[in-house]
């Protein structure tokens, strides 16, 4: 392993500290995993966020941001991406159907399936920017869409995000009443998100309006909203609830969805029961997610 030795001089005491840093390390690049060893022998696995004013900012999964003086650190080295170090599946970017203000890590791919029909593939372009595409068969047609989400942490435990879902081509094609032709139903739905809490336990609010285009007649929907919450009871089990009004592209009525998620190392199985406003009875809901880190070292 090639090591670069960085010699830092910091004020006001004008002392010298040798800090050994792997030359391949890129601060704030979460597709890498870093090992920080202190002078007293403490070892932390996570990500170097920044070198600033004679200090090292370091973030370990599930912990607050740690700040060390250069004089406290012995070495920072690059470690291979390991699912053991990653801490298991992080099921926080959405609940079952509703998104949250959390984003995928940079370089992370996620495949999501809902109720065996709705499929999406999402990618962490940056730690705060997620983009994805989706597809779902419809009666006599086919739905496809793109989704983007830009998130920001305002303060500890408070995240906000903005994004949009936009249909691609024919969104909800169907036969007309004569059964002889197809019409296109197009959708653009920008949304805003507020999430309070951590990825282990949070409450989330989403609001959106949809611009639809059908029969050459554009219209704007009423305000659509969703409220959700989730709690990770341990590394393998999460419970959740979501209550929503008309969140595309899945449901067109108010609904309440309660369930739980079984979390694996790289996969997640989500099960729930859904009660829609104008539907007698309860509908089972099923979800599956799988994640991969695209790049180990850059």
PDB file of C-alpha atoms in Angstrom, residues 17-272:
ATOM      1  CA  UNK A  17       2.647  16.590  13.774  1.00  0.00           C
ATOM      2  CA  UNK A  18       3.276  13.778  11.329  1.00  0.00           C
ATOM      3  CA  UNK A  19       0.091  12.333   9.909  1.00  0.00           C
ATOM      4  CA  UNK A  20       0.370   9.310   7.595  1.00  0.00           C
ATOM      5  CA  UNK A  21      -2.338   9.313   4.929  1.00  0.00           C
ATOM      6  CA  UNK A  22      -2.918   6.769   2.165  1.00  0.00           C
ATOM      7  CA  UNK A  23      -2.347   8.612  -1.095  1.00  0.00           C
ATOM      8  CA  UNK A  24      -5.561   7.245  -2.648  1.00  0.00           C
ATOM      9  CA  UNK A  25      -7.856   8.738  -0.009  1.00  0.00           C
ATOM     10  CA  UNK A  26     -10.411  11.264  -1.236  1.00  0.00           C
ATOM     11  CA  UNK A  27     -12.161  13.246   1.521  1.00  0.00           C
ATOM     12  CA  UNK A  28     -15.992  13.159   1.480  1.00  0.00           C
ATOM     13  CA  UNK A  29     -16.039  10.324  -1.067  1.00  0.00           C
ATOM     14  CA  UNK A  30     -18.322   7.829   0.650  1.00  0.00           C
ATOM     15  CA  UNK A  31     -17.692   5.067  -1.908  1.00  0.00           C
ATOM     16  CA  UNK A  32     -14.405   4.668  -0.036  1.00  0.00           C
ATOM     17  CA  UNK A  33     -13.965   3.400   3.513  1.00  0.00           C
ATOM     18  CA  UNK A  34     -11.239   4.901   5.676  1.00  0.00           C
ATOM     19  CA  UNK A  35      -9.511   3.720   8.846  1.00  0.00           C
ATOM     20  CA  UNK A  36      -8.422   6.399  11.306  1.00  0.00           C
ATOM     21  CA  UNK A  37      -6.025   5.412  14.091  1.00  0.00           C
ATOM     22  CA  UNK A  38      -5.383   7.838  16.939  1.00  0.00           C
ATOM     23  CA  UNK A  39      -2.105   8.259  18.804  1.00  0.00           C
ATOM     24  CA  UNK A  40      -3.596   6.464  21.807  1.00  0.00           C
ATOM     25  CA  UNK A  41      -4.631   3.479  19.682  1.00  0.00           C
ATOM     26  CA  UNK A  42      -8.345   4.075  19.016  1.00  0.00           C
ATOM     27  CA  UNK A  43      -9.473   2.759  15.611  1.00  0.00           C
ATOM     28  CA  UNK A  44     -12.439   4.185  13.671  1.00  0.00           C
ATOM     29  CA  UNK A  45     -13.895   2.953  10.364  1.00  0.00           C
ATOM     30  CA  UNK A  46     -15.802   5.494   8.293  1.00  0.00           C
ATOM     31  CA  UNK A  47     -15.105   8.436   6.007  1.00  0.00           C
ATOM     32  CA  UNK A  48     -12.775  11.424   6.201  1.00  0.00           C
ATOM     33  CA  UNK A  49     -14.966  14.438   5.518  1.00  0.00           C
ATOM     34  CA  UNK A  50     -12.403  17.226   5.504  1.00  0.00           C
ATOM     35  CA  UNK A  51      -9.000  18.546   6.581  1.00  0.00           C
ATOM     36  CA  UNK A  52      -9.539  22.037   7.925  1.00  0.00           C
ATOM     37  CA  UNK A  53      -7.701  24.475  10.225  1.00  0.00           C
ATOM     38  CA  UNK A  54      -5.399  21.838  11.652  1.00  0.00           C
ATOM     39  CA  UNK A  55      -8.240  19.393  12.272  1.00  0.00           C
ATOM     40  CA  UNK A  56      -9.567  16.197  10.698  1.00  0.00           C
ATOM     41  CA  UNK A  57     -13.341  15.726  10.369  1.00  0.00           C
ATOM     42  CA  UNK A  58     -14.270  12.034  10.424  1.00  0.00           C
ATOM     43  CA  UNK A  59     -17.682  10.333  10.212  1.00  0.00           C
ATOM     44  CA  UNK A  60     -18.380   6.738  11.282  1.00  0.00           C
ATOM     45  CA  UNK A  61     -21.728   5.041  10.427  1.00  0.00           C
ATOM     46  CA  UNK A  62     -24.296   5.660  13.156  1.00  0.00           C
ATOM     47  CA  UNK A  63     -22.087   8.192  14.973  1.00  0.00           C
ATOM     48  CA  UNK A  64     -21.895  11.966  15.060  1.00  0.00           C
ATOM     49  CA  UNK A  65     -19.184  13.828  13.173  1.00  0.00           C
ATOM     50  CA  UNK A  66     -15.872  13.549  15.072  1.00  0.00           C
ATOM     51  CA  UNK A  67     -13.172  16.213  14.955  1.00  0.00           C
ATOM     52  CA  UNK A  68      -9.517  15.458  15.777  1.00  0.00           C
ATOM     53  CA  UNK A  69      -6.477  17.695  15.996  1.00  0.00           C
ATOM     54  CA  UNK A  70      -3.670  16.623  13.686  1.00  0.00           C
ATOM     55  CA  UNK A  71      -1.576  15.892  16.781  1.00  0.00           C
ATOM     56  CA  UNK A  72      -4.152  13.312  17.956  1.00  0.00           C
ATOM     57  CA  UNK A  73      -4.080  11.212  14.755  1.00  0.00           C
ATOM     58  CA  UNK A  74      -1.432   8.628  13.917  1.00  0.00           C
ATOM     59  CA  UNK A  75      -2.622   7.476  10.465  1.00  0.00           C
ATOM     60  CA  UNK A  76      -5.510   7.415   8.010  1.00  0.00           C
ATOM     61  CA  UNK A  77      -5.539   4.500   5.581  1.00  0.00           C
ATOM     62  CA  UNK A  78      -7.845   3.131   2.923  1.00  0.00           C
ATOM     63  CA  UNK A  79      -9.662  -0.128   3.668  1.00  0.00           C
ATOM     64  CA  UNK A  80     -11.515  -2.349   1.161  1.00  0.00           C
ATOM     65  CA  UNK A  81     -15.248  -1.840   1.033  1.00  0.00           C
ATOM     66  CA  UNK A  82     -16.738  -4.453   3.349  1.00  0.00           C
ATOM     67  CA  UNK A  83     -20.378  -5.097   4.069  1.00  0.00           C
ATOM     68  CA  UNK A  84     -19.274  -5.774   7.668  1.00  0.00           C
ATOM     69  CA  UNK A  85     -17.996  -2.215   7.899  1.00  0.00           C
ATOM     70  CA  UNK A  86     -21.052  -0.865   6.140  1.00  0.00           C
ATOM     71  CA  UNK A  87     -23.309  -2.035   8.986  1.00  0.00           C
ATOM     72  CA  UNK A  88     -26.022  -3.753   6.969  1.00  0.00           C
ATOM     73  CA  UNK A  89     -28.866  -2.480   4.800  1.00  0.00           C
ATOM     74  CA  UNK A  90     -29.760   1.183   5.187  1.00  0.00           C
ATOM     75  CA  UNK A  91     -33.520   1.394   4.575  1.00  0.00           C
ATOM     76  CA  UNK A  92     -34.099   5.121   4.990  1.00  0.00           C
ATOM     77  CA  UNK A  93     -34.342   6.742   1.526  1.00  0.00           C
ATOM     78  CA  UNK A  94     -38.002   5.731   1.399  1.00  0.00           C
ATOM     79  CA  UNK A  95     -40.470   3.916   3.611  1.00  0.00           C
ATOM     80  CA  UNK A  96     -42.613   1.621   1.432  1.00  0.00           C
ATOM     81  CA  UNK A  97     -43.871   4.036  -1.214  1.00  0.00           C
ATOM     82  CA  UNK A  98     -43.078   7.508   0.150  1.00  0.00           C
ATOM     83  CA  UNK A  99     -39.616   9.057  -0.288  1.00  0.00           C
ATOM     84  CA  UNK A 100     -37.694  10.729   2.535  1.00  0.00           C
ATOM     85  CA  UNK A 101     -35.150  13.556   2.640  1.00  0.00           C
ATOM     86  CA  UNK A 102     -32.273  11.055   2.993  1.00  0.00           C
ATOM     87  CA  UNK A 103     -30.237  10.188  -0.094  1.00  0.00           C
ATOM     88  CA  UNK A 104     -28.150   7.263  -1.270  1.00  0.00           C
ATOM     89  CA  UNK A 105     -24.420   7.461  -0.705  1.00  0.00           C
ATOM     90  CA  UNK A 106     -22.320   8.579  -3.658  1.00  0.00           C
ATOM     91  CA  UNK A 107     -21.532   5.617  -5.887  1.00  0.00           C
ATOM     92  CA  UNK A 108     -24.343   3.464  -4.489  1.00  0.00           C
ATOM     93  CA  UNK A 109     -26.851   1.640  -6.725  1.00  0.00           C
ATOM     94  CA  UNK A 110     -30.244   0.510  -5.455  1.00  0.00           C
ATOM     95  CA  UNK A 111     -32.852  -1.645  -7.186  1.00  0.00           C
ATOM     96  CA  UNK A 112     -36.390  -1.324  -5.776  1.00  0.00           C
ATOM     97  CA  UNK A 113     -39.465  -3.439  -6.534  1.00  0.00           C
ATOM     98  CA  UNK A 114     -42.919  -2.697  -5.180  1.00  0.00           C
ATOM     99  CA  UNK A 115     -45.836  -5.175  -5.335  1.00  0.00           C
ATOM    100  CA  UNK A 116     -43.979  -7.181  -8.019  1.00  0.00           C
ATOM    101  CA  UNK A 117     -44.863  -4.648 -10.743  1.00  0.00           C
ATOM    102  CA  UNK A 118     -43.223  -1.278 -10.036  1.00  0.00           C
ATOM    103  CA  UNK A 119     -39.467  -1.315 -10.626  1.00  0.00           C
ATOM    104  CA  UNK A 120     -36.887   1.429 -10.187  1.00  0.00           C
ATOM    105  CA  UNK A 121     -33.104   1.731 -10.325  1.00  0.00           C
ATOM    106  CA  UNK A 122     -31.539   4.557  -8.336  1.00  0.00           C
ATOM    107  CA  UNK A 123     -27.991   5.887  -8.123  1.00  0.00           C
ATOM    108  CA  UNK A 124     -26.197   8.164  -5.654  1.00  0.00           C
ATOM    109  CA  UNK A 125     -24.659  10.759  -7.953  1.00  0.00           C
ATOM    110  CA  UNK A 126     -23.430  12.624  -4.859  1.00  0.00           C
ATOM    111  CA  UNK A 127     -24.054  12.060  -1.169  1.00  0.00           C
ATOM    112  CA  UNK A 128     -26.888  14.585  -1.411  1.00  0.00           C
ATOM    113  CA  UNK A 129     -28.127  13.867  -4.951  1.00  0.00           C
ATOM    114  CA  UNK A 130     -29.993  10.721  -6.024  1.00  0.00           C
ATOM    115  CA  UNK A 131     -31.321  10.026  -9.526  1.00  0.00           C
ATOM    116  CA  UNK A 132     -33.348   7.086 -10.784  1.00  0.00           C
ATOM    117  CA  UNK A 133     -35.528   5.589 -13.490  1.00  0.00           C
ATOM    118  CA  UNK A 134     -38.615   3.417 -13.108  1.00  0.00           C
ATOM    119  CA  UNK A 135     -41.000   1.245 -15.098  1.00  0.00           C
ATOM    120  CA  UNK A 136     -44.308  -0.450 -14.369  1.00  0.00           C
ATOM    121  CA  UNK A 137     -46.751  -2.368 -16.599  1.00  0.00           C
ATOM    122  CA  UNK A 138     -50.281  -0.948 -16.665  1.00  0.00           C
ATOM    123  CA  UNK A 139     -53.576  -2.302 -18.063  1.00  0.00           C
ATOM    124  CA  UNK A 140     -53.236  -1.953 -21.840  1.00  0.00           C
ATOM    125  CA  UNK A 141     -50.150   0.168 -21.427  1.00  0.00           C
ATOM    126  CA  UNK A 142     -46.856   0.815 -19.746  1.00  0.00           C
ATOM    127  CA  UNK A 143     -45.637   3.404 -17.219  1.00  0.00           C
ATOM    128  CA  UNK A 144     -42.085   4.725 -17.070  1.00  0.00           C
ATOM    129  CA  UNK A 145     -40.602   7.671 -15.209  1.00  0.00           C
ATOM    130  CA  UNK A 146     -37.472   9.414 -13.978  1.00  0.00           C
ATOM    131  CA  UNK A 147     -36.932  10.674 -10.465  1.00  0.00           C
ATOM    132  CA  UNK A 148     -34.387  13.093  -8.989  1.00  0.00           C
ATOM    133  CA  UNK A 149     -33.863  14.168  -5.385  1.00  0.00           C
ATOM    134  CA  UNK A 150     -31.528  16.795  -3.921  1.00  0.00           C
ATOM    135  CA  UNK A 151     -31.177  16.711  -0.132  1.00  0.00           C
ATOM    136  CA  UNK A 152     -29.542  18.835   2.555  1.00  0.00           C
ATOM    137  CA  UNK A 153     -29.024  18.551   6.302  1.00  0.00           C
ATOM    138  CA  UNK A 154     -30.127  21.819   7.920  1.00  0.00           C
ATOM    139  CA  UNK A 155     -29.167  20.841  11.455  1.00  0.00           C
ATOM    140  CA  UNK A 156     -28.607  17.738  13.520  1.00  0.00           C
ATOM    141  CA  UNK A 157     -31.656  15.533  12.990  1.00  0.00           C
ATOM    142  CA  UNK A 158     -33.296  17.830  10.418  1.00  0.00           C
ATOM    143  CA  UNK A 159     -33.078  17.039   6.690  1.00  0.00           C
ATOM    144  CA  UNK A 160     -34.876  18.682   3.763  1.00  0.00           C
ATOM    145  CA  UNK A 161     -35.036  17.696   0.107  1.00  0.00           C
ATOM    146  CA  UNK A 162     -36.580  18.725  -3.148  1.00  0.00           C
ATOM    147  CA  UNK A 163     -37.112  16.622  -6.228  1.00  0.00           C
ATOM    148  CA  UNK A 164     -39.428  15.658  -9.034  1.00  0.00           C
ATOM    149  CA  UNK A 165     -40.986  12.637 -10.717  1.00  0.00           C
ATOM    150  CA  UNK A 166     -41.607  12.955 -14.458  1.00  0.00           C
ATOM    151  CA  UNK A 167     -43.167  10.417 -16.777  1.00  0.00           C
ATOM    152  CA  UNK A 168     -41.275   9.233 -19.846  1.00  0.00           C
ATOM    153  CA  UNK A 169     -43.302   9.062 -23.038  1.00  0.00           C
ATOM    154  CA  UNK A 170     -46.683   7.399 -22.610  1.00  0.00           C
ATOM    155  CA  UNK A 171     -47.224   7.201 -18.851  1.00  0.00           C
ATOM    156  CA  UNK A 172     -50.636   5.563 -18.506  1.00  0.00           C
ATOM    157  CA  UNK A 173     -51.780   4.433 -21.911  1.00  0.00           C
ATOM    158  CA  UNK A 174     -55.127   2.707 -22.233  1.00  0.00           C
ATOM    159  CA  UNK A 175     -57.829   1.863 -24.785  1.00  0.00           C
ATOM    160  CA  UNK A 176     -60.520   4.509 -25.182  1.00  0.00           C
ATOM    161  CA  UNK A 177     -64.233   3.722 -24.840  1.00  0.00           C
ATOM    162  CA  UNK A 178     -64.370   2.508 -28.437  1.00  0.00           C
ATOM    163  CA  UNK A 179     -61.412   0.197 -27.838  1.00  0.00           C
ATOM    164  CA  UNK A 180     -59.642   1.434 -30.940  1.00  0.00           C
ATOM    165  CA  UNK A 181     -56.983   3.976 -29.959  1.00  0.00           C
ATOM    166  CA  UNK A 182     -54.520   4.884 -27.258  1.00  0.00           C
ATOM    167  CA  UNK A 183     -54.202   8.154 -25.399  1.00  0.00           C
ATOM    168  CA  UNK A 184     -51.257   9.379 -23.362  1.00  0.00           C
ATOM    169  CA  UNK A 185     -51.382  10.481 -19.754  1.00  0.00           C
ATOM    170  CA  UNK A 186     -48.275  12.467 -18.857  1.00  0.00           C
ATOM    171  CA  UNK A 187     -47.163  13.587 -15.418  1.00  0.00           C
ATOM    172  CA  UNK A 188     -44.743  16.024 -13.801  1.00  0.00           C
ATOM    173  CA  UNK A 189     -44.778  16.074 -10.003  1.00  0.00           C
ATOM    174  CA  UNK A 190     -42.215  18.260  -8.172  1.00  0.00           C
ATOM    175  CA  UNK A 191     -42.133  17.623  -4.432  1.00  0.00           C
ATOM    176  CA  UNK A 192     -40.650  18.857  -1.170  1.00  0.00           C
ATOM    177  CA  UNK A 193     -39.585  16.761   1.827  1.00  0.00           C
ATOM    178  CA  UNK A 194     -38.923  17.331   5.518  1.00  0.00           C
ATOM    179  CA  UNK A 195     -37.453  14.494   7.609  1.00  0.00           C
ATOM    180  CA  UNK A 196     -36.863  14.818  11.349  1.00  0.00           C
ATOM    181  CA  UNK A 197     -34.672  12.253  13.111  1.00  0.00           C
ATOM    182  CA  UNK A 198     -31.927   9.855  12.098  1.00  0.00           C
ATOM    183  CA  UNK A 199     -31.859   6.976   9.617  1.00  0.00           C
ATOM    184  CA  UNK A 200     -32.652   4.660  12.524  1.00  0.00           C
ATOM    185  CA  UNK A 201     -35.799   6.512  13.636  1.00  0.00           C
ATOM    186  CA  UNK A 202     -37.519   9.361  11.811  1.00  0.00           C
ATOM    187  CA  UNK A 203     -40.753  11.149  10.926  1.00  0.00           C
ATOM    188  CA  UNK A 204     -41.178  12.347   7.346  1.00  0.00           C
ATOM    189  CA  UNK A 205     -43.489  14.765   5.498  1.00  0.00           C
ATOM    190  CA  UNK A 206     -43.771  15.050   1.713  1.00  0.00           C
ATOM    191  CA  UNK A 207     -45.945  17.428  -0.339  1.00  0.00           C
ATOM    192  CA  UNK A 208     -46.393  17.726  -4.110  1.00  0.00           C
ATOM    193  CA  UNK A 209     -48.614  18.941  -6.920  1.00  0.00           C
ATOM    194  CA  UNK A 210     -48.899  17.147 -10.217  1.00  0.00           C
ATOM    195  CA  UNK A 211     -49.122  18.628 -13.701  1.00  0.00           C
ATOM    196  CA  UNK A 212     -50.982  16.160 -15.902  1.00  0.00           C
ATOM    197  CA  UNK A 213     -51.625  16.166 -19.644  1.00  0.00           C
ATOM    198  CA  UNK A 214     -54.360  14.035 -21.171  1.00  0.00           C
ATOM    199  CA  UNK A 215     -56.483  14.425 -24.306  1.00  0.00           C
ATOM    200  CA  UNK A 216     -54.503  17.633 -25.082  1.00  0.00           C
ATOM    201  CA  UNK A 217     -55.967  19.104 -21.880  1.00  0.00           C
ATOM    202  CA  UNK A 218     -53.401  20.022 -19.216  1.00  0.00           C
ATOM    203  CA  UNK A 219     -54.503  20.388 -15.601  1.00  0.00           C
ATOM    204  CA  UNK A 220     -53.001  20.806 -12.151  1.00  0.00           C
ATOM    205  CA  UNK A 221     -53.908  18.387  -9.374  1.00  0.00           C
ATOM    206  CA  UNK A 222     -54.855  19.326  -5.831  1.00  0.00           C
ATOM    207  CA  UNK A 223     -52.132  19.365  -3.218  1.00  0.00           C
ATOM    208  CA  UNK A 224     -50.933  15.826  -2.528  1.00  0.00           C
ATOM    209  CA  UNK A 225     -49.243  14.930   0.732  1.00  0.00           C
ATOM    210  CA  UNK A 226     -47.825  12.033   2.675  1.00  0.00           C
ATOM    211  CA  UNK A 227     -46.793  11.449   6.285  1.00  0.00           C
ATOM    212  CA  UNK A 228     -44.586   8.525   7.266  1.00  0.00           C
ATOM    213  CA  UNK A 229     -42.429   7.275  10.119  1.00  0.00           C
ATOM    214  CA  UNK A 230     -40.062   4.365  10.691  1.00  0.00           C
ATOM    215  CA  UNK A 231     -38.024   2.909  13.542  1.00  0.00           C
ATOM    216  CA  UNK A 232     -35.140   0.468  13.244  1.00  0.00           C
ATOM    217  CA  UNK A 233     -35.510  -1.830  16.262  1.00  0.00           C
ATOM    218  CA  UNK A 234     -32.235  -3.630  15.545  1.00  0.00           C
ATOM    219  CA  UNK A 235     -29.898  -4.261  12.605  1.00  0.00           C
ATOM    220  CA  UNK A 236     -32.323  -6.757  11.070  1.00  0.00           C
ATOM    221  CA  UNK A 237     -35.800  -5.358  11.772  1.00  0.00           C
ATOM    222  CA  UNK A 238     -37.617  -2.088  11.074  1.00  0.00           C
ATOM    223  CA  UNK A 239     -41.278  -1.086  11.580  1.00  0.00           C
ATOM    224  CA  UNK A 240     -42.995   1.673   9.604  1.00  0.00           C
ATOM    225  CA  UNK A 241     -46.269   3.472   8.915  1.00  0.00           C
ATOM    226  CA  UNK A 242     -47.311   5.814   6.114  1.00  0.00           C
ATOM    227  CA  UNK A 243     -50.464   7.817   5.494  1.00  0.00           C
ATOM    228  CA  UNK A 244     -50.863   9.513   2.157  1.00  0.00           C
ATOM    229  CA  UNK A 245     -53.194  11.251  -0.240  1.00  0.00           C
ATOM    230  CA  UNK A 246     -52.758  10.539  -3.946  1.00  0.00           C
ATOM    231  CA  UNK A 247     -49.019  10.002  -4.251  1.00  0.00           C
ATOM    232  CA  UNK A 248     -48.136   9.016  -7.839  1.00  0.00           C
ATOM    233  CA  UNK A 249     -47.437   6.706  -9.493  1.00  0.00           C
ATOM    234  CA  UNK A 250     -48.890   4.064  -7.128  1.00  0.00           C
ATOM    235  CA  UNK A 251     -52.244   5.083  -5.599  1.00  0.00           C
ATOM    236  CA  UNK A 252     -54.994   7.577  -6.350  1.00  0.00           C
ATOM    237  CA  UNK A 253     -56.798   7.621  -2.985  1.00  0.00           C
ATOM    238  CA  UNK A 254     -55.932   8.268   0.624  1.00  0.00           C
ATOM    239  CA  UNK A 255     -54.348   5.203   2.129  1.00  0.00           C
ATOM    240  CA  UNK A 256     -52.814   3.921   5.347  1.00  0.00           C
ATOM    241  CA  UNK A 257     -49.973   1.421   5.065  1.00  0.00           C
ATOM    242  CA  UNK A 258     -48.498  -0.378   8.101  1.00  0.00           C
ATOM    243  CA  UNK A 259     -45.706  -2.906   8.008  1.00  0.00           C
ATOM    244  CA  UNK A 260     -42.178  -3.997   8.741  1.00  0.00           C
ATOM    245  CA  UNK A 261     -38.882  -4.546   6.928  1.00  0.00           C
ATOM    246  CA  UNK A 262     -36.458  -7.444   7.293  1.00  0.00           C
ATOM    247  CA  UNK A 263     -32.962  -6.092   6.711  1.00  0.00           C
ATOM    248  CA  UNK A 264     -30.126  -8.184   5.331  1.00  0.00           C
ATOM    249  CA  UNK A 265     -26.558  -7.241   4.488  1.00  0.00           C
ATOM    250  CA  UNK A 266     -27.316  -6.071   0.965  1.00  0.00           C
ATOM    251  CA  UNK A 267     -31.049  -6.710   0.594  1.00  0.00           C
ATOM    252  CA  UNK A 268     -34.310  -5.769   2.245  1.00  0.00           C
ATOM    253  CA  UNK A 269     -37.764  -7.395   2.237  1.00  0.00           C
ATOM    254  CA  UNK A 270     -40.697  -5.118   3.124  1.00  0.00           C
ATOM    255  CA  UNK A 271     -44.153  -6.405   4.059  1.00  0.00           C
ATOM    256  CA  UNK A 272     -47.271  -4.432   4.924  1.00  0.00           C
TER     257      UNK A 272
END
